PDB file of C-alpha atoms and ligand atoms in Angstrom:
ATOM      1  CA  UNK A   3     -33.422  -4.615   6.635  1.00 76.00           C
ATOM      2  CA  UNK A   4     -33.748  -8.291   8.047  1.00 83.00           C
ATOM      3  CA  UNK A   5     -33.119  -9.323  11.154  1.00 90.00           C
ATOM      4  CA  UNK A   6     -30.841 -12.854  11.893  1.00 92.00           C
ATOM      5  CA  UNK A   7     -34.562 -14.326  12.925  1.00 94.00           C
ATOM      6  CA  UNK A   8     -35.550 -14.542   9.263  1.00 95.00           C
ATOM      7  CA  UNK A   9     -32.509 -16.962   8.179  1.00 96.00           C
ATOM      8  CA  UNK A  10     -32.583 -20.536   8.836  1.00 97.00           C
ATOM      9  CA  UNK A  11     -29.335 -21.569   9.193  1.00 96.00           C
ATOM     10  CA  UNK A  12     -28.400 -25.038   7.087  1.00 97.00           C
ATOM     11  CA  UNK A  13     -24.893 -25.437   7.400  1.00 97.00           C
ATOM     12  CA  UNK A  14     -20.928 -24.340   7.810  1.00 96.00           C
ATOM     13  CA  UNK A  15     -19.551 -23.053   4.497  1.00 95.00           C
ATOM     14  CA  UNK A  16     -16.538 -22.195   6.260  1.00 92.00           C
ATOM     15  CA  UNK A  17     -14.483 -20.770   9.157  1.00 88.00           C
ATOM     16  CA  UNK A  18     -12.111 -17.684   8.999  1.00 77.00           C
ATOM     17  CA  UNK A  19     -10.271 -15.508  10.974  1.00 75.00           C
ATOM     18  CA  UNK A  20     -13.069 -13.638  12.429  1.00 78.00           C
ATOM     19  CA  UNK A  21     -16.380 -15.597  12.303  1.00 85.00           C
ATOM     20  CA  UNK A  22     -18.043 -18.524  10.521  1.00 94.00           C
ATOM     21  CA  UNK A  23     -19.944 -18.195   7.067  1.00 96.00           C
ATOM     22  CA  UNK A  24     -23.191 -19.983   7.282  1.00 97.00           C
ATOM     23  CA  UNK A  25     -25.373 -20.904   4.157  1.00 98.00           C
ATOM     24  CA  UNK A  26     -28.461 -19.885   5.341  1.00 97.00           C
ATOM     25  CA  UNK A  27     -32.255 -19.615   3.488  1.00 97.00           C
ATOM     26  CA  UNK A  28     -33.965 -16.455   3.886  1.00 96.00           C
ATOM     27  CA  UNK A  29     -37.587 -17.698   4.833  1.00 96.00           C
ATOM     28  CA  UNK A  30     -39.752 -15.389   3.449  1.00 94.00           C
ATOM     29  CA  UNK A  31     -38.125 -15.677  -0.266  1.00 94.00           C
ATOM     30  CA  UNK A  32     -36.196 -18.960   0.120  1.00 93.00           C
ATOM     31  CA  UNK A  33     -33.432 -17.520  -1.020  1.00 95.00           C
ATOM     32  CA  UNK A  34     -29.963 -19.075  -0.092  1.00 96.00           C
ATOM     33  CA  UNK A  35     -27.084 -16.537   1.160  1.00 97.00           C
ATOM     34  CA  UNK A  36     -24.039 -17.139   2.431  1.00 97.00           C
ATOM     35  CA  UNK A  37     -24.075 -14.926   5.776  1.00 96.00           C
ATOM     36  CA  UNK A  38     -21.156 -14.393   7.650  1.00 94.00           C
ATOM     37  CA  UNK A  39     -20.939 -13.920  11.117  1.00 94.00           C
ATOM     38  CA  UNK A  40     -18.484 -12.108  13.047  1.00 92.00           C
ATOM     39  CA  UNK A  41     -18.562 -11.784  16.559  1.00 92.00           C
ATOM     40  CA  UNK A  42     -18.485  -8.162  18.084  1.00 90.00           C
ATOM     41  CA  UNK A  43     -16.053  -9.593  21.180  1.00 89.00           C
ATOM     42  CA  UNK A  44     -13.225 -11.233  18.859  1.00 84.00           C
ATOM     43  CA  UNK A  45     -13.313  -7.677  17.568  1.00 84.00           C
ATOM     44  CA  UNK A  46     -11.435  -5.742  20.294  1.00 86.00           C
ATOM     45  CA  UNK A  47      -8.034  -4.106  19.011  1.00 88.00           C
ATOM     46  CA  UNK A  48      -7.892  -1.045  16.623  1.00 88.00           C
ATOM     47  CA  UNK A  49      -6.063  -3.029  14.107  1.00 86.00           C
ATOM     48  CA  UNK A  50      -9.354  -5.496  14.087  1.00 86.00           C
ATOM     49  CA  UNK A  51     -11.906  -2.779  13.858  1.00 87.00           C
ATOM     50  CA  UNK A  52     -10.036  -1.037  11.323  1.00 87.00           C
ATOM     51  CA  UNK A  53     -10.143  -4.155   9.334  1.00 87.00           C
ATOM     52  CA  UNK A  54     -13.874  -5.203   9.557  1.00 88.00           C
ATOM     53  CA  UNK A  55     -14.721  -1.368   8.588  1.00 89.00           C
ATOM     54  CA  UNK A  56     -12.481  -1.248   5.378  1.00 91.00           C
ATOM     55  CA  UNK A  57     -13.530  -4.436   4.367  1.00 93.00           C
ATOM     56  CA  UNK A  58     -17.737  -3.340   4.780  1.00 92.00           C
ATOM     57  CA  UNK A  59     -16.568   0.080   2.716  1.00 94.00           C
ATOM     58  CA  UNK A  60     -14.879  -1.805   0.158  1.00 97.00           C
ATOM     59  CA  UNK A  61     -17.493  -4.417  -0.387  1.00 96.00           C
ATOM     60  CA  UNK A  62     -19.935  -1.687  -0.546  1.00 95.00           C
ATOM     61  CA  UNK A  63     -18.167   0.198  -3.966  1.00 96.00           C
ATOM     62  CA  UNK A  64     -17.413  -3.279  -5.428  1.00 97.00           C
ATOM     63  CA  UNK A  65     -19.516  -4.184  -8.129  1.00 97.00           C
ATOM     64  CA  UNK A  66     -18.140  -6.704 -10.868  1.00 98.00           C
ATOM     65  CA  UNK A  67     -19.323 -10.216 -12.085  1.00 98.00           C
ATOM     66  CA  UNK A  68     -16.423 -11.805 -10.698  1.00 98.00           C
ATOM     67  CA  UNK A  69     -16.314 -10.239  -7.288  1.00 98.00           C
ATOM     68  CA  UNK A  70     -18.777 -11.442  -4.441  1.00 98.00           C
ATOM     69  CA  UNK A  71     -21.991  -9.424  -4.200  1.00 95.00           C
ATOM     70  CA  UNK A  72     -22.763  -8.271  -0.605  1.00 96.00           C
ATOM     71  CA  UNK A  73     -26.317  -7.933  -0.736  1.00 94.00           C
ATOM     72  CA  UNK A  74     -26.778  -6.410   3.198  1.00 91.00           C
ATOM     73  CA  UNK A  75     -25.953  -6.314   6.532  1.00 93.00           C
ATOM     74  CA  UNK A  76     -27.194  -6.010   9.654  1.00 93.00           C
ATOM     75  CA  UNK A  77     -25.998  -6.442  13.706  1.00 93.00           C
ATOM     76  CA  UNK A  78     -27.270  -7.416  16.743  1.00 93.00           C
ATOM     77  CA  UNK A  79     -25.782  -6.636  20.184  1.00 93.00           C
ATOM     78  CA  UNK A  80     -23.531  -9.551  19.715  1.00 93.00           C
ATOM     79  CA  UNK A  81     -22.885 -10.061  15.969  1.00 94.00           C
ATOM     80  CA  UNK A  82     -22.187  -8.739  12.621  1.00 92.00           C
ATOM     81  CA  UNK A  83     -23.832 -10.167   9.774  1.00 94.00           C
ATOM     82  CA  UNK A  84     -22.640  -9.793   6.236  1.00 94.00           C
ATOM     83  CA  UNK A  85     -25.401 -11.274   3.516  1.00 96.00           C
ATOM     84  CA  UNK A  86     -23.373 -12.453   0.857  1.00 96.00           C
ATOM     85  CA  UNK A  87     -25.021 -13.619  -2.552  1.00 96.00           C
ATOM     86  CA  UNK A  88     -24.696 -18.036  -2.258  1.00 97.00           C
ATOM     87  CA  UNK A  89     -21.603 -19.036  -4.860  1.00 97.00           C
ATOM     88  CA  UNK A  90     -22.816 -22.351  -5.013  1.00 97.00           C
ATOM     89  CA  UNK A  91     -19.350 -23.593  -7.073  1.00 97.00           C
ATOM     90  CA  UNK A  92     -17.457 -23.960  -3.883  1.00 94.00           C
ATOM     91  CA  UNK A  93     -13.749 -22.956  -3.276  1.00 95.00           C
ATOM     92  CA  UNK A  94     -11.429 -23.240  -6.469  1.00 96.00           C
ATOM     93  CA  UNK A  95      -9.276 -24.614  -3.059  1.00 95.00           C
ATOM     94  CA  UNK A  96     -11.726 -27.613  -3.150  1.00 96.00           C
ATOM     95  CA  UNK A  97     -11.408 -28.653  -6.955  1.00 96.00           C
ATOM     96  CA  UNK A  98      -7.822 -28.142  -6.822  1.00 97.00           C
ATOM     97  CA  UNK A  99      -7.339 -30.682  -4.053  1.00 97.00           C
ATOM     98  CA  UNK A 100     -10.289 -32.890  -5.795  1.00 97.00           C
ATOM     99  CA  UNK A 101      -8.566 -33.016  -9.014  1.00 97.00           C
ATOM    100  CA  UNK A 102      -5.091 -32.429  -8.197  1.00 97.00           C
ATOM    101  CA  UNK A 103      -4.506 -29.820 -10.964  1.00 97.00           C
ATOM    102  CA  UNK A 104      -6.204 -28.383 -13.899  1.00 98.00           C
ATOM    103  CA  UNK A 105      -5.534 -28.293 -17.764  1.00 98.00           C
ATOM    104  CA  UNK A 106      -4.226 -25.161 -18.834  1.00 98.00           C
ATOM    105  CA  UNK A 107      -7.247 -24.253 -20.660  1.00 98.00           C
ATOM    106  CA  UNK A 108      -9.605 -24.686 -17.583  1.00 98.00           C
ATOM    107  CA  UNK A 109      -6.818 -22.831 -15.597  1.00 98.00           C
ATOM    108  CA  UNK A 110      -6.566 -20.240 -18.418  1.00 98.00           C
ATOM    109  CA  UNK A 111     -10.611 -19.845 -17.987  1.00 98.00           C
ATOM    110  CA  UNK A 112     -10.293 -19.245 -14.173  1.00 98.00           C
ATOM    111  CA  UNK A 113      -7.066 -16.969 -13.980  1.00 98.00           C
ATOM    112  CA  UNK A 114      -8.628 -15.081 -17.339  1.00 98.00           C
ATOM    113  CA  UNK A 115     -11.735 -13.728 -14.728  1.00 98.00           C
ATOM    114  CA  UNK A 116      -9.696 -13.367 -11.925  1.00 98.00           C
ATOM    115  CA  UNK A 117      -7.254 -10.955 -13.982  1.00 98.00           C
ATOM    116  CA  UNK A 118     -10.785  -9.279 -15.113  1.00 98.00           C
ATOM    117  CA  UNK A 119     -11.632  -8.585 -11.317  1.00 98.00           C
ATOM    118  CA  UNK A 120      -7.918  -7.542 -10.464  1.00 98.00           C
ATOM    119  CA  UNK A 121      -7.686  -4.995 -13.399  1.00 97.00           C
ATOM    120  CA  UNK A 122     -11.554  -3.649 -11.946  1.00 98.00           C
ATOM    121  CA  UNK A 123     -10.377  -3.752  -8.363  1.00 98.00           C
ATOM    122  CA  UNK A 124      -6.624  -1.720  -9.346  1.00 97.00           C
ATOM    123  CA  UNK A 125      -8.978   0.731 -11.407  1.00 96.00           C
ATOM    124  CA  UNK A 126     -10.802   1.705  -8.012  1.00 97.00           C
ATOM    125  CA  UNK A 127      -7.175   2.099  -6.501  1.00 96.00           C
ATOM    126  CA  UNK A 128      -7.730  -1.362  -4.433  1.00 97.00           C
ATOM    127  CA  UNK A 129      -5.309  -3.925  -3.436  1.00 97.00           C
ATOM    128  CA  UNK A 130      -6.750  -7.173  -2.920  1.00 98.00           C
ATOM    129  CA  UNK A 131      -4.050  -8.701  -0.904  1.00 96.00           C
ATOM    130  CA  UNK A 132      -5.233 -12.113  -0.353  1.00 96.00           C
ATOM    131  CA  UNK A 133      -5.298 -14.051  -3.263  1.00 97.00           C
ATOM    132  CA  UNK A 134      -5.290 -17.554  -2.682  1.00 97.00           C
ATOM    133  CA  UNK A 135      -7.258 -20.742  -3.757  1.00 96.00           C
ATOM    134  CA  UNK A 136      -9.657 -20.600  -0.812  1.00 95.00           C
ATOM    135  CA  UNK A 137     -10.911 -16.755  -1.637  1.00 96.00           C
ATOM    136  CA  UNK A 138     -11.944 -17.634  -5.581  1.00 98.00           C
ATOM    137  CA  UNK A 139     -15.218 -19.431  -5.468  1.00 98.00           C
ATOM    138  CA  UNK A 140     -16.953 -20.683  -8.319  1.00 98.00           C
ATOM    139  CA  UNK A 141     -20.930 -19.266  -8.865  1.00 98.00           C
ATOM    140  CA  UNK A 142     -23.440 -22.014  -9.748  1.00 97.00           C
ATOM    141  CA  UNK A 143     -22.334 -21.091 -13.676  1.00 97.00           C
ATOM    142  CA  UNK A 144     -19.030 -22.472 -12.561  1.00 97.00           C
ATOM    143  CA  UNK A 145     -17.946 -18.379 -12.949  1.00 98.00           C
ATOM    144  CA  UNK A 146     -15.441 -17.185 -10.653  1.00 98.00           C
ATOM    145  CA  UNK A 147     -16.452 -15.156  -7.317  1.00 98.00           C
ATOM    146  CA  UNK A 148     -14.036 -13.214  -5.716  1.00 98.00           C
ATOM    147  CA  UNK A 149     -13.995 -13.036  -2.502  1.00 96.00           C
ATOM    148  CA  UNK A 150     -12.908 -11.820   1.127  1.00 94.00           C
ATOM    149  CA  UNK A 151     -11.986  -8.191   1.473  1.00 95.00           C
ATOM    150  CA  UNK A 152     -10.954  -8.276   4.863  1.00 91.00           C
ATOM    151  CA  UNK A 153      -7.311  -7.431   3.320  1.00 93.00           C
ATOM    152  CA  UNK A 154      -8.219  -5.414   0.807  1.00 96.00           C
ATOM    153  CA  UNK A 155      -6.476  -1.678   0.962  1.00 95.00           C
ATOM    154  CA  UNK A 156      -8.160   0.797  -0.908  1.00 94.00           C
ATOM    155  CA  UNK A 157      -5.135   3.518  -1.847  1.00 94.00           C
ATOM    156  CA  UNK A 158      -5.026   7.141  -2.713  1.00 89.00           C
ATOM    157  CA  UNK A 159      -4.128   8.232  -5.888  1.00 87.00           C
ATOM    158  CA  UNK A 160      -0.015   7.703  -5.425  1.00 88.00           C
ATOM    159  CA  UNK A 161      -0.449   6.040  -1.963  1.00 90.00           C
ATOM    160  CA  UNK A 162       1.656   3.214  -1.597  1.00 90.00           C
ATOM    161  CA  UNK A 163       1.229   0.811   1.952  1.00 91.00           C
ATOM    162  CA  UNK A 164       3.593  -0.844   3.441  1.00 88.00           C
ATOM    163  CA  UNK A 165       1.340  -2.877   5.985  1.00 87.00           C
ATOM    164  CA  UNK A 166       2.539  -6.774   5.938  1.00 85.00           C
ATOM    165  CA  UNK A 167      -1.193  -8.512   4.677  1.00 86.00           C
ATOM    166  CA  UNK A 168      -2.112 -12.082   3.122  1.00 86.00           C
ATOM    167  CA  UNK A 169      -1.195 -15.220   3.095  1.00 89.00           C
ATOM    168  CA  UNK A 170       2.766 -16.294   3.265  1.00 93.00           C
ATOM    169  CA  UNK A 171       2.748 -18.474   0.082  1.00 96.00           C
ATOM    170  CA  UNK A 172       1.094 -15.960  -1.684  1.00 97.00           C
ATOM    171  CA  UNK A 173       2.984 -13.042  -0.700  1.00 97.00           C
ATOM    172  CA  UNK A 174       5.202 -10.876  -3.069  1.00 97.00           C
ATOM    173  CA  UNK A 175       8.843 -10.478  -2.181  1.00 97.00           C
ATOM    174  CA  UNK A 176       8.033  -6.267  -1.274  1.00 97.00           C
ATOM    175  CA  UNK A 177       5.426  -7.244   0.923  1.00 96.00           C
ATOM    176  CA  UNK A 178       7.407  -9.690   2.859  1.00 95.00           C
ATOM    177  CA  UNK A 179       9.971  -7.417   3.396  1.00 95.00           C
ATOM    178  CA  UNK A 180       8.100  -4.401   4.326  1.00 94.00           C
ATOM    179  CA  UNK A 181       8.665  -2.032   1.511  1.00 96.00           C
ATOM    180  CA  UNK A 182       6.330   0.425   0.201  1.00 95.00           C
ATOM    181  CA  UNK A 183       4.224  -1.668  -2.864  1.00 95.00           C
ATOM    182  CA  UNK A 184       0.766  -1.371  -4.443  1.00 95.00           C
ATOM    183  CA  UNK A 185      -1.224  -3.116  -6.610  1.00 96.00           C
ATOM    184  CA  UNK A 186       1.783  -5.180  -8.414  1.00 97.00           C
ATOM    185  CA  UNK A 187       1.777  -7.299  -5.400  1.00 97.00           C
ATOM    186  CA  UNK A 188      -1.343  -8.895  -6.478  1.00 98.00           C
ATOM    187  CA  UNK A 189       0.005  -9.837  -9.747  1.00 98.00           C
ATOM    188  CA  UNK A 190       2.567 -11.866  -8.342  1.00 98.00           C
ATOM    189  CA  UNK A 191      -0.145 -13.686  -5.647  1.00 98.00           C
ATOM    190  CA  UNK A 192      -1.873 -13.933  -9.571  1.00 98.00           C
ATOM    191  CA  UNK A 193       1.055 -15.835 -10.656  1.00 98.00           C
ATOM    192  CA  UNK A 194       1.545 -18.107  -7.674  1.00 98.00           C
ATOM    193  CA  UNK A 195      -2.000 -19.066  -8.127  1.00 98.00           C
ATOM    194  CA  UNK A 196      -1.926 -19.548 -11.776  1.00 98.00           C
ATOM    195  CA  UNK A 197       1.320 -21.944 -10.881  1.00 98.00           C
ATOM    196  CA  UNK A 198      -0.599 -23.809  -8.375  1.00 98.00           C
ATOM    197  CA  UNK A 199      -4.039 -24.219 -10.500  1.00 98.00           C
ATOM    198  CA  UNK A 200      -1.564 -25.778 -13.246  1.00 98.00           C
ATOM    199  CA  UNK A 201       0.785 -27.850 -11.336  1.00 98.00           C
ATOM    200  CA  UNK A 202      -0.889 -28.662  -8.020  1.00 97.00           C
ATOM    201  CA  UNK A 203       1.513 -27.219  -5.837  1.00 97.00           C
ATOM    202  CA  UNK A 204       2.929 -23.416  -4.962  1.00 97.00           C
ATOM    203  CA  UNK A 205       6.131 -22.462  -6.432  1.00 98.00           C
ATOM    204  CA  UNK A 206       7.802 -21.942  -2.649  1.00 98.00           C
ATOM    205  CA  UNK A 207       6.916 -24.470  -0.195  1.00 94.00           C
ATOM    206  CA  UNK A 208       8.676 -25.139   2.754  1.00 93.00           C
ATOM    207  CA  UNK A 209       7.201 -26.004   6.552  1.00 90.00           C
ATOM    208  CA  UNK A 210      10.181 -23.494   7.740  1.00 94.00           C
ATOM    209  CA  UNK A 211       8.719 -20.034   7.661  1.00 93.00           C
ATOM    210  CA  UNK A 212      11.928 -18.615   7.247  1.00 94.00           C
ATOM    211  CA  UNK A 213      13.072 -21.129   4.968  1.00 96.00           C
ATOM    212  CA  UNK A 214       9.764 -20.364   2.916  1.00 96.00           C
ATOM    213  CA  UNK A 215      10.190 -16.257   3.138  1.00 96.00           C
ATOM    214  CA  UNK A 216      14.223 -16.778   1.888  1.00 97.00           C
ATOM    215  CA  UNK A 217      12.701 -18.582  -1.137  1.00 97.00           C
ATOM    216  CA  UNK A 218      10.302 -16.382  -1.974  1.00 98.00           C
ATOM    217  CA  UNK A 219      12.880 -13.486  -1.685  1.00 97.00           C
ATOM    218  CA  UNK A 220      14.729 -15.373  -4.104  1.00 97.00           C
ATOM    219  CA  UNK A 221      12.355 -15.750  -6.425  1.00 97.00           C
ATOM    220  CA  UNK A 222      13.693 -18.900  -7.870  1.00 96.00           C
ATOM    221  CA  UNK A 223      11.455 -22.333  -8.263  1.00 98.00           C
ATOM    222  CA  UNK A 224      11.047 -25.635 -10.148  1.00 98.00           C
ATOM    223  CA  UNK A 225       9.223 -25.152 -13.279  1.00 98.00           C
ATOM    224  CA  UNK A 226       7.249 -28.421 -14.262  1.00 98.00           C
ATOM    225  CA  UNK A 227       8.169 -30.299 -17.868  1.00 97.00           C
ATOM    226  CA  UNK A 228       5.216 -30.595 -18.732  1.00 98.00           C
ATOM    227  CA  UNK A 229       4.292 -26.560 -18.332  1.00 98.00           C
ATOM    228  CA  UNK A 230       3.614 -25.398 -21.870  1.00 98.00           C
ATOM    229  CA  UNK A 231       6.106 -22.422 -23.202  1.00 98.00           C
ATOM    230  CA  UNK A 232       3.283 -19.768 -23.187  1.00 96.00           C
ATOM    231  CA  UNK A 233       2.226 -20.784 -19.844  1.00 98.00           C
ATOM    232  CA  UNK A 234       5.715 -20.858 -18.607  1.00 98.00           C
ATOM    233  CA  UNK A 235       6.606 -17.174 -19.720  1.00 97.00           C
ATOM    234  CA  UNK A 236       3.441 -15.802 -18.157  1.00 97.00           C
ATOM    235  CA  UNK A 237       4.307 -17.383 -14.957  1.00 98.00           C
ATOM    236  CA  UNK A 238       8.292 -16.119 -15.175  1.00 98.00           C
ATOM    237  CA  UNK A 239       6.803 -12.158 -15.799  1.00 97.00           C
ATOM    238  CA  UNK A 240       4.655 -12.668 -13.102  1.00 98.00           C
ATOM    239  CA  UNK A 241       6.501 -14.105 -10.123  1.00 98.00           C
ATOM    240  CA  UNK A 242       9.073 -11.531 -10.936  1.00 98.00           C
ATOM    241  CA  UNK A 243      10.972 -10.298  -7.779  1.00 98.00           C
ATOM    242  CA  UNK A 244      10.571  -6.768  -9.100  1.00 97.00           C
ATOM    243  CA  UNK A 245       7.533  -5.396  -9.607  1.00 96.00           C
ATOM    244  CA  UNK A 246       8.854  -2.284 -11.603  1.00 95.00           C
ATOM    245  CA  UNK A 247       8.633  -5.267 -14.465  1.00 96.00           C
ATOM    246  CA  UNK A 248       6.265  -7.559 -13.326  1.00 97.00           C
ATOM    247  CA  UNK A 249       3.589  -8.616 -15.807  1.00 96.00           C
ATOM    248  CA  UNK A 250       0.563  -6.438 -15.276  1.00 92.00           C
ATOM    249  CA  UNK A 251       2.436  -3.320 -13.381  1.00 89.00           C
ATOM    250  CA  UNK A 252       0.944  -0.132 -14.533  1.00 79.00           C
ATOM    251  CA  UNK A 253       3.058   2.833 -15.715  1.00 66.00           C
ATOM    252  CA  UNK A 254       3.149   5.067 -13.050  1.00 59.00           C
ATOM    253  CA  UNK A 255       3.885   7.838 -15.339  1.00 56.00           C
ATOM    254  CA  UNK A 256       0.817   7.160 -18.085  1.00 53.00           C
ATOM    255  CA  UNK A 257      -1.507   4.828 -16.262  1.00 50.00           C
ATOM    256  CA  UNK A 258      -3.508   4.158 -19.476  1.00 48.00           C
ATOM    257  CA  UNK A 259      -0.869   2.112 -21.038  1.00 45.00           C
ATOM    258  CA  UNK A 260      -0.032  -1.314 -18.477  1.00 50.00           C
ATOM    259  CA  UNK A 261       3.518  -1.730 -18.546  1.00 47.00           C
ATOM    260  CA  UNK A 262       3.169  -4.692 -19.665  1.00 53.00           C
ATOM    261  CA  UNK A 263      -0.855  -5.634 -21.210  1.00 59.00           C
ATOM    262  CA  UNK A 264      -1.695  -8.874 -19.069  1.00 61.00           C
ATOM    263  CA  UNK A 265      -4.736  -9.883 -21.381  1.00 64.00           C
ATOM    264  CA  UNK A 266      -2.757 -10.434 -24.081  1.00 62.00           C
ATOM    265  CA  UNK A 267      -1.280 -13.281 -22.739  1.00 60.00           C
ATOM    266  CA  UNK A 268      -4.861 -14.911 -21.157  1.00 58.00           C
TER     267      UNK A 268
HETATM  268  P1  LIG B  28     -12.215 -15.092   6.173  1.00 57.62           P
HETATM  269  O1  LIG B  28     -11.896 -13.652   6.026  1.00 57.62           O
HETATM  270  O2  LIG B  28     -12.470 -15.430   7.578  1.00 57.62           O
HETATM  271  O3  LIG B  28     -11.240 -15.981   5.462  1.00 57.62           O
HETATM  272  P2  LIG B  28     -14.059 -15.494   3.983  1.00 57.62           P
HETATM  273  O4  LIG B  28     -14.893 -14.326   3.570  1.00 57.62           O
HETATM  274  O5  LIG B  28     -12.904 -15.854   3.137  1.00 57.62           O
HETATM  275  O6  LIG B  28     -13.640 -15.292   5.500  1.00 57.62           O
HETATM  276  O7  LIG B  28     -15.007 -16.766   4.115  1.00 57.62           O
HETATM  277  C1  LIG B  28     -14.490 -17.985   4.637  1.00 57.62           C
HETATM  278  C2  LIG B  28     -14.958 -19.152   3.783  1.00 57.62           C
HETATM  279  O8  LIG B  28     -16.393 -19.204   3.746  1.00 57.62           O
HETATM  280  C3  LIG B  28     -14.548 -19.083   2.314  1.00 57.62           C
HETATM  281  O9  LIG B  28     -13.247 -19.579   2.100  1.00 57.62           O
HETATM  282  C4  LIG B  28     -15.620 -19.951   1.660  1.00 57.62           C
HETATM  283  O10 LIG B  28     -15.328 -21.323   1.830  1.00 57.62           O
HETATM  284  C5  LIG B  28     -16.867 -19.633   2.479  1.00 57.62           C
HETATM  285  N1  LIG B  28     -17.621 -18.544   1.826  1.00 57.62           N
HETATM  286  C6  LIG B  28     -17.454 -17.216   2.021  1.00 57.62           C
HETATM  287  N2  LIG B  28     -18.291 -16.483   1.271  1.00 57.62           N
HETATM  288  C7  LIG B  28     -19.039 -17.370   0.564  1.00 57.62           C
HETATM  289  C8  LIG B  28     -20.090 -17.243  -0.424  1.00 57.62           C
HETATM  290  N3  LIG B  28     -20.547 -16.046  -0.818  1.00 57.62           N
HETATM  291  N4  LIG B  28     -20.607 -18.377  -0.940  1.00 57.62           N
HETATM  292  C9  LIG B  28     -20.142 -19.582  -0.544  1.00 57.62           C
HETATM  293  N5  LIG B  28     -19.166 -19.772   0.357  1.00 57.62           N
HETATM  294  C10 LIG B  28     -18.612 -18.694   0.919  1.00 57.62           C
HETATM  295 MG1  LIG B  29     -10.822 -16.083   3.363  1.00 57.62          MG
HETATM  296 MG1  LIG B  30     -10.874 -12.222   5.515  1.00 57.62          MG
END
């Protein structure tokens, strides 16, 4: 196991809630790695150190080419360091705001993995929670990365949460209002992204947080003209207000069959 001493540190990659992540070159191979770096004292409630514990257990069972590959991790007296393998593709976040929006076939690409690391993540009984433009990287291949589990819920088999997690514009309407939900909440976060990789924006925007959360309870928005008809019925079963028929909710009574079979539609 390394110590911090054997990483020189290049540059930010970027900040979150709890630390920075550093791209950093592990001197005796050379290797880049993104390490992250959280800082023992901004850990201090229960709530925190429940979340920096769940996110190391669930990183440790995740293995999938789409989903971020923690290679170790170490501590100090002061820090915690995560090694992360380097996605060298940058934040999805970054091209979106570069290029304003994508085709539908280069979103189609991108949303196809992501539903790929969803469907592996729901199969281990784990919510993601946190899908959003700045968490899907891109690896070197221009493949999406997955990352940041420090929402991530793994379940028990029937367990549904009720814990408010993620990012406002990308929460469901179940979440947001504190009702029990499980994995279908990701779908919809799937379907605000998809919406935002093809049109450049999220479907509810508002500065007003309570404006924003009334709209999202709604469920309505503006659907772009120039959204094709297949794209435009994925996005309708997917930012569906109830996830009993949202696109990509699983059958609680014969899990094998999805309620609904998302890949068709990629
Ligand atoms: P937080 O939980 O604080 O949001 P993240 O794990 O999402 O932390 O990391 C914050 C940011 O750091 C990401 O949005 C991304 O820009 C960058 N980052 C994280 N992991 C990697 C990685 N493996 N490769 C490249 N950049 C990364
Ligand atoms: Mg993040
Ligand atoms: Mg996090």
């Amino acid at each position: 196991i390394p110590t911090v001493e054997e990483f020189k540190l290049l540059k930010t990659l970027g900040k979150g809630a709890f630390g920075k992540v550093l791209l950093a070159a592990h001197k005796p191979t050379r290797h880049l790695y993104a390490l992250k770096v959280v800082p023992k004292a901004k850990c201090t409630s229960r709530k925190q150190i429940r979340q920096v514990l769940s996110e190391m257990d669930i990183l440790k069972i995740v293995k999938h080419p789409f989903c971020v590959v923690l290679q170790f991790s170490f501590q100090n007296s002061e820090f915690l360091f995560y090694v992360f393998e380097f996605a060298a593709g940058g934040m999805l976040f970054y091209h979106l705001k570069e290029e304003g929006r994508f085709t539908e076939a280069r979103a189609r690409f991108y949303i196809g993995e992501i539903v790929l690391a969803l469907e592996y993540l729901h199969g281990l009984g784990i919510i993601f929670r946190d899908l959003k433009p700045e968490n899907c990287l891109l690896s070197a291949a221009g493949h999406i990365v997955l990352t940041d589990f420090g929402s991530a819920k793994k379940l028990l088999e029937g367990e549904k949460t009720s814990t408010l997690a993620g990012t406002p514009h990308y929460m469901a309407p179940e979440v947001l209002k504190g009702e029990p939900y499980t994995t279908s909440a990701d779908w919809w976060s799937c379907g605000v992204l998809l919406f935002e990789m093809i049109t450049g924006k999220t479907p509810f925007e508002s500065s007003d947080r309570m404006e924003l959360y009334r709209a999202i309870l709604g469920g309505h928005f503006k659907m772009p003209m120039f959204v094709s008809i297949r794209a435009r019925s994925i996005l309708y079963e997917l930012i569906q207000t109830n996830p009993d028929i949202r696109l990509g909710t699983v059958d609680e009574n014969d899990s094998s069959v999805s309620h609904n079979d998302i890949k068709k539609h990629c």
